[in-house]
Structures are given as structure tokens and as C-alpha cells.
């Protein structure tokens, strides 16, 4: 049985147009732009936005060799800093929102149901313009709901006060029907801990979206800091969602973080996604250090973003990213994600590469997958129906595996 990692169907053309309308209205009211018409103006986009998008892209996509080095604080205080924030808001916030909704949708499709308590107590680290909080509110309102309680609050933690102001105003504008209250905390987060002050309360939802990669702290120290903080400040059955860039070194850093967390052997720490178990990471096993793992979702961009993509020579039609979802829970994976349960006569594997589809010369679909026994180079004879379901991120349940890691024949048990 194949389960495609699907983009939320509601991230469609209607959503994109509506998001553009909401952004334009909010930015006009907040005096970030002079009128909603600015977003349709190539002159405005190329003069006031593009240079900042190019600058931010340069630091976010920093050269592979220096990716480990973190990023210095970049919001600044000069006259250009307002336009820098405005450009982030226009170009990066919507795509990170879509990525976070993709992760939420994945929890939803695997049957995750909230058990973290009747009141939401969420915290977002490096919140920028409240991207994660709004993404989750949007997913909850649009059919990817895991039944989060509508009572509760978000704590937004961010080093930049102006970004916090934008985030708090954007979340609470009536554009989103955001059900929770917002508290903002202007703070420098020390990624090697303690991540929260000792007297801070317990939370039941943690998010970190494109934040950890900005730290140059050693991954082992970050893992310790996170585990210590979750021990003290995360409720039982609480959830932590980390979304990071898809670039090789940053993605490998997230895989190493998972490995370091598992080494701590905390009985309450459960990796839920994307890996379907606590096995050693197949990508990290690559001796040359060239392998990594990422996800990708497709969406409809707001029309002004398509224009900016053209002007910047970039392409945000589909959105790659890396992610990790951790639960503080003693329950089994299939209890937490019931769609993974059921008939257990085979194994459950996840596709971690694009698929080479059958051709007239080769009747097999070929792909790499991750399984309890590591990373496998797989072949699957499939009919047109099954092939349609295959793609990066797809899960095959009840798979019968024969052969070794270099050539594994997969049979789906569905014929
Ligand atoms: C790339 S932005 C992501 C913002 C938001 N999470 C999103 O996905 O749109 C990273 C944010 O994290 C903040 N940040 C990074 N490191 C931080 C730290 N050590 N303490 C506080 N804020 C930090 C930055 O100021 C920035 O606003």
C-alpha cells in the first residue's frame, strides 16, 4: 500500500490569491507599502524588494563550504533595514509558511491526533514574522487539522524587536482567524542552552523554522540543550517541529542532530517524522559525506512571488526543505501515527529520492528508500496506478523486501 507525501490540496490557486490579498492589505495598513498596487508593480518589486531578496538569498544559500559557520544577525538598524524586513516578509515568509503546513499535513495524513492538553501552550524560536504559528493556524483551519485546541497562546521568541512587532500584528490581524493569543519575547537564544529561563513555563508545542541553521554551535551541544529544555519545559505528549533548509550541509546537520538526540537515550524522546523509526540514518552512513535527505512540496505561489522569482532568476514553484518532528511520548510510533499501523506482515519504508519510472526497456520503478535496515536502492515492478502514487516522501506499507541494500526488490503485497 503506497501513501504519497502529498502537498496539501488547499495550497492552491485560490489560497495563493487570497494570501496575496491578505498580505497586501496587512502591509498597507502597517505602512510597509504605500498601497496594495505596489505588489503588482514590477518597478516597485525590482527597486525596493529585489536587492534585499538577493542579499538574503546570498546569506541563506551561503556557499557549501561555509554553511557550517552559521549566520551573523542580519536585520540591522539602518535605513535599509525596514526594506530588508519587508522583503523577507514578502518573499520568504509565505514559502516557509507553506513548508510548515506541509509538515502539519503529513502529521494529519498519518492520523496524528493532539493529546497535548486542552489548552495550547506553544513556543516558536526565531519566530521572524510569526511564520510557524500562522502556518499552523492556517493548516488547522483548512482541512489538515490534528485537532489543536483553539484556546491558548503562542510565545514568539526572536532577537529582532521589529520582526516581533510585525509577527505579532500579522498573526492577530483578522486575516487569519488566528485563535490564540500572542506573547512576544525579544531575546537572544543561546542554542547551546539553556534555551529557556529556568522559571519559564512548560509548553506543549515547540516550533523552530529556519532558525537552527543560523547557529554555529556544535550539533552535539544543540542536541543536549534541546533534550534538557524538553525535559524541563515540554509536556508529556508535547510535540516539537523543526524545519530547516534542504541544502546538503544544513540538511546533514539536521540528520546529525537527530543522531545526537538518539544517542542521549531519553526514553520519552520519539522521532516521529520523516524517519519512521530510530534506526541509524542511511544518509549519514555515506562515507564520503555527500548524501543527505530532504522533502519537497509543491504549491501555488502568490502572483507577486512568481513575478519576483522571474526578476530574481529563482524558482519557488516547489519548496524543498528538511524537517524533524519529535514527540515527548512513551507511546509506540503506530499508536501515535495510526496510519502506519495495521497489517504488519511486511516492512514500512519511505522513499527518499525522486523515482525513475518504468520505461519500455525497464519495467521497474527505481528509487532509494529508508527502512529499519537503513537506506536501500530499490526496484519495484508497478502498474500505472501504483506508479502514480510513488514520489519523494511516499510511504510503502507492508513492503516485502528481498536482496541487499544495493539492490532491493520491493513487493507491495497489493499485487
Ligand atoms: C530565516 S529567519 C526565519 C524566521 C521564521 N521562523 C520563518 O520561518 O519565517 C530566522 C529568524 O531567527 C532569528 N534568530 C536566529 N538566531 C537567533 C537567536 N540565536 N536568537 C534569537 N533569534 C534568532 C533571526 O533573527 C530571524 O528572524
PDB file of N, CA and C in Angstrom, residues 11-27 39 89-90 93-95 97-98 134 138 170 175-176 299-305:
ATOM      1  N   UNK A  11      -3.403  24.192  -0.749  1.00  0.00           N
ATOM      2  CA  UNK A  11      -2.384  25.205  -1.123  1.00  0.00           C
ATOM      3  C   UNK A  11      -2.524  25.489  -2.619  1.00  0.00           C
ATOM      4  N   UNK A  12      -3.697  25.936  -3.024  1.00  0.00           N
ATOM      5  CA  UNK A  12      -3.982  26.029  -4.450  1.00  0.00           C
ATOM      6  C   UNK A  12      -4.034  27.484  -4.918  1.00  0.00           C
ATOM      7  N   UNK A  13      -4.512  27.652  -6.124  1.00  0.00           N
ATOM      8  CA  UNK A  13      -4.559  28.981  -6.744  1.00  0.00           C
ATOM      9  C   UNK A  13      -5.409  29.953  -5.912  1.00  0.00           C
ATOM     10  N   UNK A  14      -6.510  29.440  -5.373  1.00  0.00           N
ATOM     11  CA  UNK A  14      -7.397  30.297  -4.580  1.00  0.00           C
ATOM     12  C   UNK A  14      -6.677  30.747  -3.314  1.00  0.00           C
ATOM     13  N   UNK A  15      -5.966  29.782  -2.670  1.00  0.00           N
ATOM     14  CA  UNK A  15      -5.204  30.123  -1.461  1.00  0.00           C
ATOM     15  C   UNK A  15      -4.165  31.192  -1.792  1.00  0.00           C
ATOM     16  N   UNK A  16      -3.467  31.012  -2.928  1.00  0.00           N
ATOM     17  CA  UNK A  16      -2.383  31.924  -3.299  1.00  0.00           C
ATOM     18  C   UNK A  16      -2.913  33.339  -3.508  1.00  0.00           C
ATOM     19  N   UNK A  17      -4.046  33.432  -4.212  1.00  0.00           N
ATOM     20  CA  UNK A  17      -4.621  34.759  -4.486  1.00  0.00           C
ATOM     21  C   UNK A  17      -5.078  35.410  -3.187  1.00  0.00           C
ATOM     22  N   UNK A  18      -5.686  34.590  -2.325  1.00  0.00           N
ATOM     23  CA  UNK A  18      -6.187  35.115  -1.049  1.00  0.00           C
ATOM     24  C   UNK A  18      -5.032  35.571  -0.159  1.00  0.00           C
ATOM     25  N   UNK A  19      -3.960  34.770  -0.170  1.00  0.00           N
ATOM     26  CA  UNK A  19      -2.799  35.137   0.654  1.00  0.00           C
ATOM     27  C   UNK A  19      -2.231  36.475   0.168  1.00  0.00           C
ATOM     28  N   UNK A  20      -2.141  36.629  -1.150  1.00  0.00           N
ATOM     29  CA  UNK A  20      -1.619  37.900  -1.682  1.00  0.00           C
ATOM     30  C   UNK A  20      -2.493  39.071  -1.234  1.00  0.00           C
ATOM     31  N   UNK A  21      -3.792  38.846  -1.284  1.00  0.00           N
ATOM     32  CA  UNK A  21      -4.718  39.913  -0.878  1.00  0.00           C
ATOM     33  C   UNK A  21      -4.518  40.267   0.607  1.00  0.00           C
ATOM     34  N   UNK A  22      -4.383  39.221   1.447  1.00  0.00           N
ATOM     35  CA  UNK A  22      -4.205  39.459   2.890  1.00  0.00           C
ATOM     36  C   UNK A  22      -2.892  40.184   3.151  1.00  0.00           C
ATOM     37  N   UNK A  23      -1.825  39.722   2.456  1.00  0.00           N
ATOM     38  CA  UNK A  23      -0.505  40.336   2.645  1.00  0.00           C
ATOM     39  C   UNK A  23      -0.555  41.806   2.232  1.00  0.00           C
ATOM     40  N   UNK A  24      -1.184  42.063   1.076  1.00  0.00           N
ATOM     41  CA  UNK A  24      -1.229  43.443   0.564  1.00  0.00           C
ATOM     42  C   UNK A  24      -1.991  44.339   1.538  1.00  0.00           C
ATOM     43  N   UNK A  25      -3.111  43.824   2.043  1.00  0.00           N
ATOM     44  CA  UNK A  25      -3.924  44.640   2.959  1.00  0.00           C
ATOM     45  C   UNK A  25      -3.147  44.905   4.254  1.00  0.00           C
ATOM     46  N   UNK A  26      -2.551  43.833   4.802  1.00  0.00           N
ATOM     47  CA  UNK A  26      -1.818  43.990   6.067  1.00  0.00           C
ATOM     48  C   UNK A  26      -0.651  44.964   5.898  1.00  0.00           C
ATOM     49  N   UNK A  27       0.108  44.785   4.814  1.00  0.00           N
ATOM     50  CA  UNK A  27       1.310  45.617   4.635  1.00  0.00           C
ATOM     51  C   UNK A  27       0.944  47.087   4.418  1.00  0.00           C
ATOM     52  N   UNK A  39       2.315  45.615  -4.982  1.00  0.00           N
ATOM     53  CA  UNK A  39       2.687  44.213  -5.218  1.00  0.00           C
ATOM     54  C   UNK A  39       2.536  43.811  -6.684  1.00  0.00           C
ATOM     55  N   UNK A  89       9.452  39.448   4.552  1.00  0.00           N
ATOM     56  CA  UNK A  89       8.026  39.193   4.752  1.00  0.00           C
ATOM     57  C   UNK A  89       7.359  38.815   3.432  1.00  0.00           C
ATOM     58  N   UNK A  90       7.720  39.512   2.362  1.00  0.00           N
ATOM     59  CA  UNK A  90       7.083  39.264   1.072  1.00  0.00           C
ATOM     60  C   UNK A  90       7.539  37.960   0.436  1.00  0.00           C
ATOM     61  N   UNK A  93       8.593  34.617   4.025  1.00  0.00           N
ATOM     62  CA  UNK A  93       7.548  34.204   4.959  1.00  0.00           C
ATOM     63  C   UNK A  93       6.518  33.275   4.290  1.00  0.00           C
ATOM     64  N   UNK A  94       5.973  33.632   3.094  1.00  0.00           N
ATOM     65  CA  UNK A  94       4.947  32.743   2.520  1.00  0.00           C
ATOM     66  C   UNK A  94       5.490  31.344   2.217  1.00  0.00           C
ATOM     67  N   UNK A  95       6.745  31.251   1.750  1.00  0.00           N
ATOM     68  CA  UNK A  95       7.235  29.906   1.417  1.00  0.00           C
ATOM     69  C   UNK A  95       7.519  29.096   2.676  1.00  0.00           C
ATOM     70  N   UNK A  97       5.892  29.441   5.426  1.00  0.00           N
ATOM     71  CA  UNK A  97       4.548  29.071   5.905  1.00  0.00           C
ATOM     72  C   UNK A  97       4.089  27.799   5.191  1.00  0.00           C
ATOM     73  N   UNK A  98       4.277  27.771   3.865  1.00  0.00           N
ATOM     74  CA  UNK A  98       3.835  26.595   3.092  1.00  0.00           C
ATOM     75  C   UNK A  98       4.601  25.345   3.533  1.00  0.00           C
ATOM     76  N   UNK A 134       1.367  31.092  12.327  1.00  0.00           N
ATOM     77  CA  UNK A 134       0.287  31.362  11.367  1.00  0.00           C
ATOM     78  C   UNK A 134       0.096  30.170  10.431  1.00  0.00           C
ATOM     79  N   UNK A 138      -3.318  28.177   9.907  1.00  0.00           N
ATOM     80  CA  UNK A 138      -3.874  28.034   8.559  1.00  0.00           C
ATOM     81  C   UNK A 138      -4.160  26.559   8.255  1.00  0.00           C
ATOM     82  N   UNK A 170       0.798  40.710  12.427  1.00  0.00           N
ATOM     83  CA  UNK A 170       0.370  39.864  11.289  1.00  0.00           C
ATOM     84  C   UNK A 170      -0.468  38.691  11.779  1.00  0.00           C
ATOM     85  N   UNK A 175      -7.128  38.741   9.244  1.00  0.00           N
ATOM     86  CA  UNK A 175      -6.937  37.967   8.008  1.00  0.00           C
ATOM     87  C   UNK A 175      -6.920  36.460   8.261  1.00  0.00           C
ATOM     88  N   UNK A 176      -6.445  36.043   9.435  1.00  0.00           N
ATOM     89  CA  UNK A 176      -6.197  34.602   9.602  1.00  0.00           C
ATOM     90  C   UNK A 176      -7.201  33.860  10.482  1.00  0.00           C
ATOM     91  N   UNK A 299       3.238  24.008  -4.508  1.00  0.00           N
ATOM     92  CA  UNK A 299       2.171  24.916  -4.078  1.00  0.00           C
ATOM     93  C   UNK A 299       1.942  25.942  -5.176  1.00  0.00           C
ATOM     94  N   UNK A 300       0.913  26.716  -5.015  1.00  0.00           N
ATOM     95  CA  UNK A 300       0.693  27.857  -5.893  1.00  0.00           C
ATOM     96  C   UNK A 300       1.298  29.072  -5.222  1.00  0.00           C
ATOM     97  N   UNK A 301       2.201  29.722  -5.915  1.00  0.00           N
ATOM     98  CA  UNK A 301       2.785  30.938  -5.333  1.00  0.00           C
ATOM     99  C   UNK A 301       1.802  32.093  -5.463  1.00  0.00           C
ATOM    100  N   UNK A 302       1.776  33.014  -4.476  1.00  0.00           N
ATOM    101  CA  UNK A 302       1.034  34.257  -4.708  1.00  0.00           C
ATOM    102  C   UNK A 302       1.598  34.898  -5.991  1.00  0.00           C
ATOM    103  N   UNK A 303       0.752  35.515  -6.820  1.00  0.00           N
ATOM    104  CA  UNK A 303       1.212  36.012  -8.127  1.00  0.00           C
ATOM    105  C   UNK A 303       2.436  36.944  -8.033  1.00  0.00           C
ATOM    106  N   UNK A 304       2.516  37.794  -6.999  1.00  0.00           N
ATOM    107  CA  UNK A 304       3.685  38.692  -6.932  1.00  0.00           C
ATOM    108  C   UNK A 304       4.974  37.890  -6.708  1.00  0.00           C
ATOM    109  N   UNK A 305       4.841  36.707  -6.052  1.00  0.00           N
ATOM    110  CA  UNK A 305       6.052  35.894  -5.828  1.00  0.00           C
ATOM    111  C   UNK A 305       6.561  35.301  -7.133  1.00  0.00           C
TER     112      UNK A 305
END
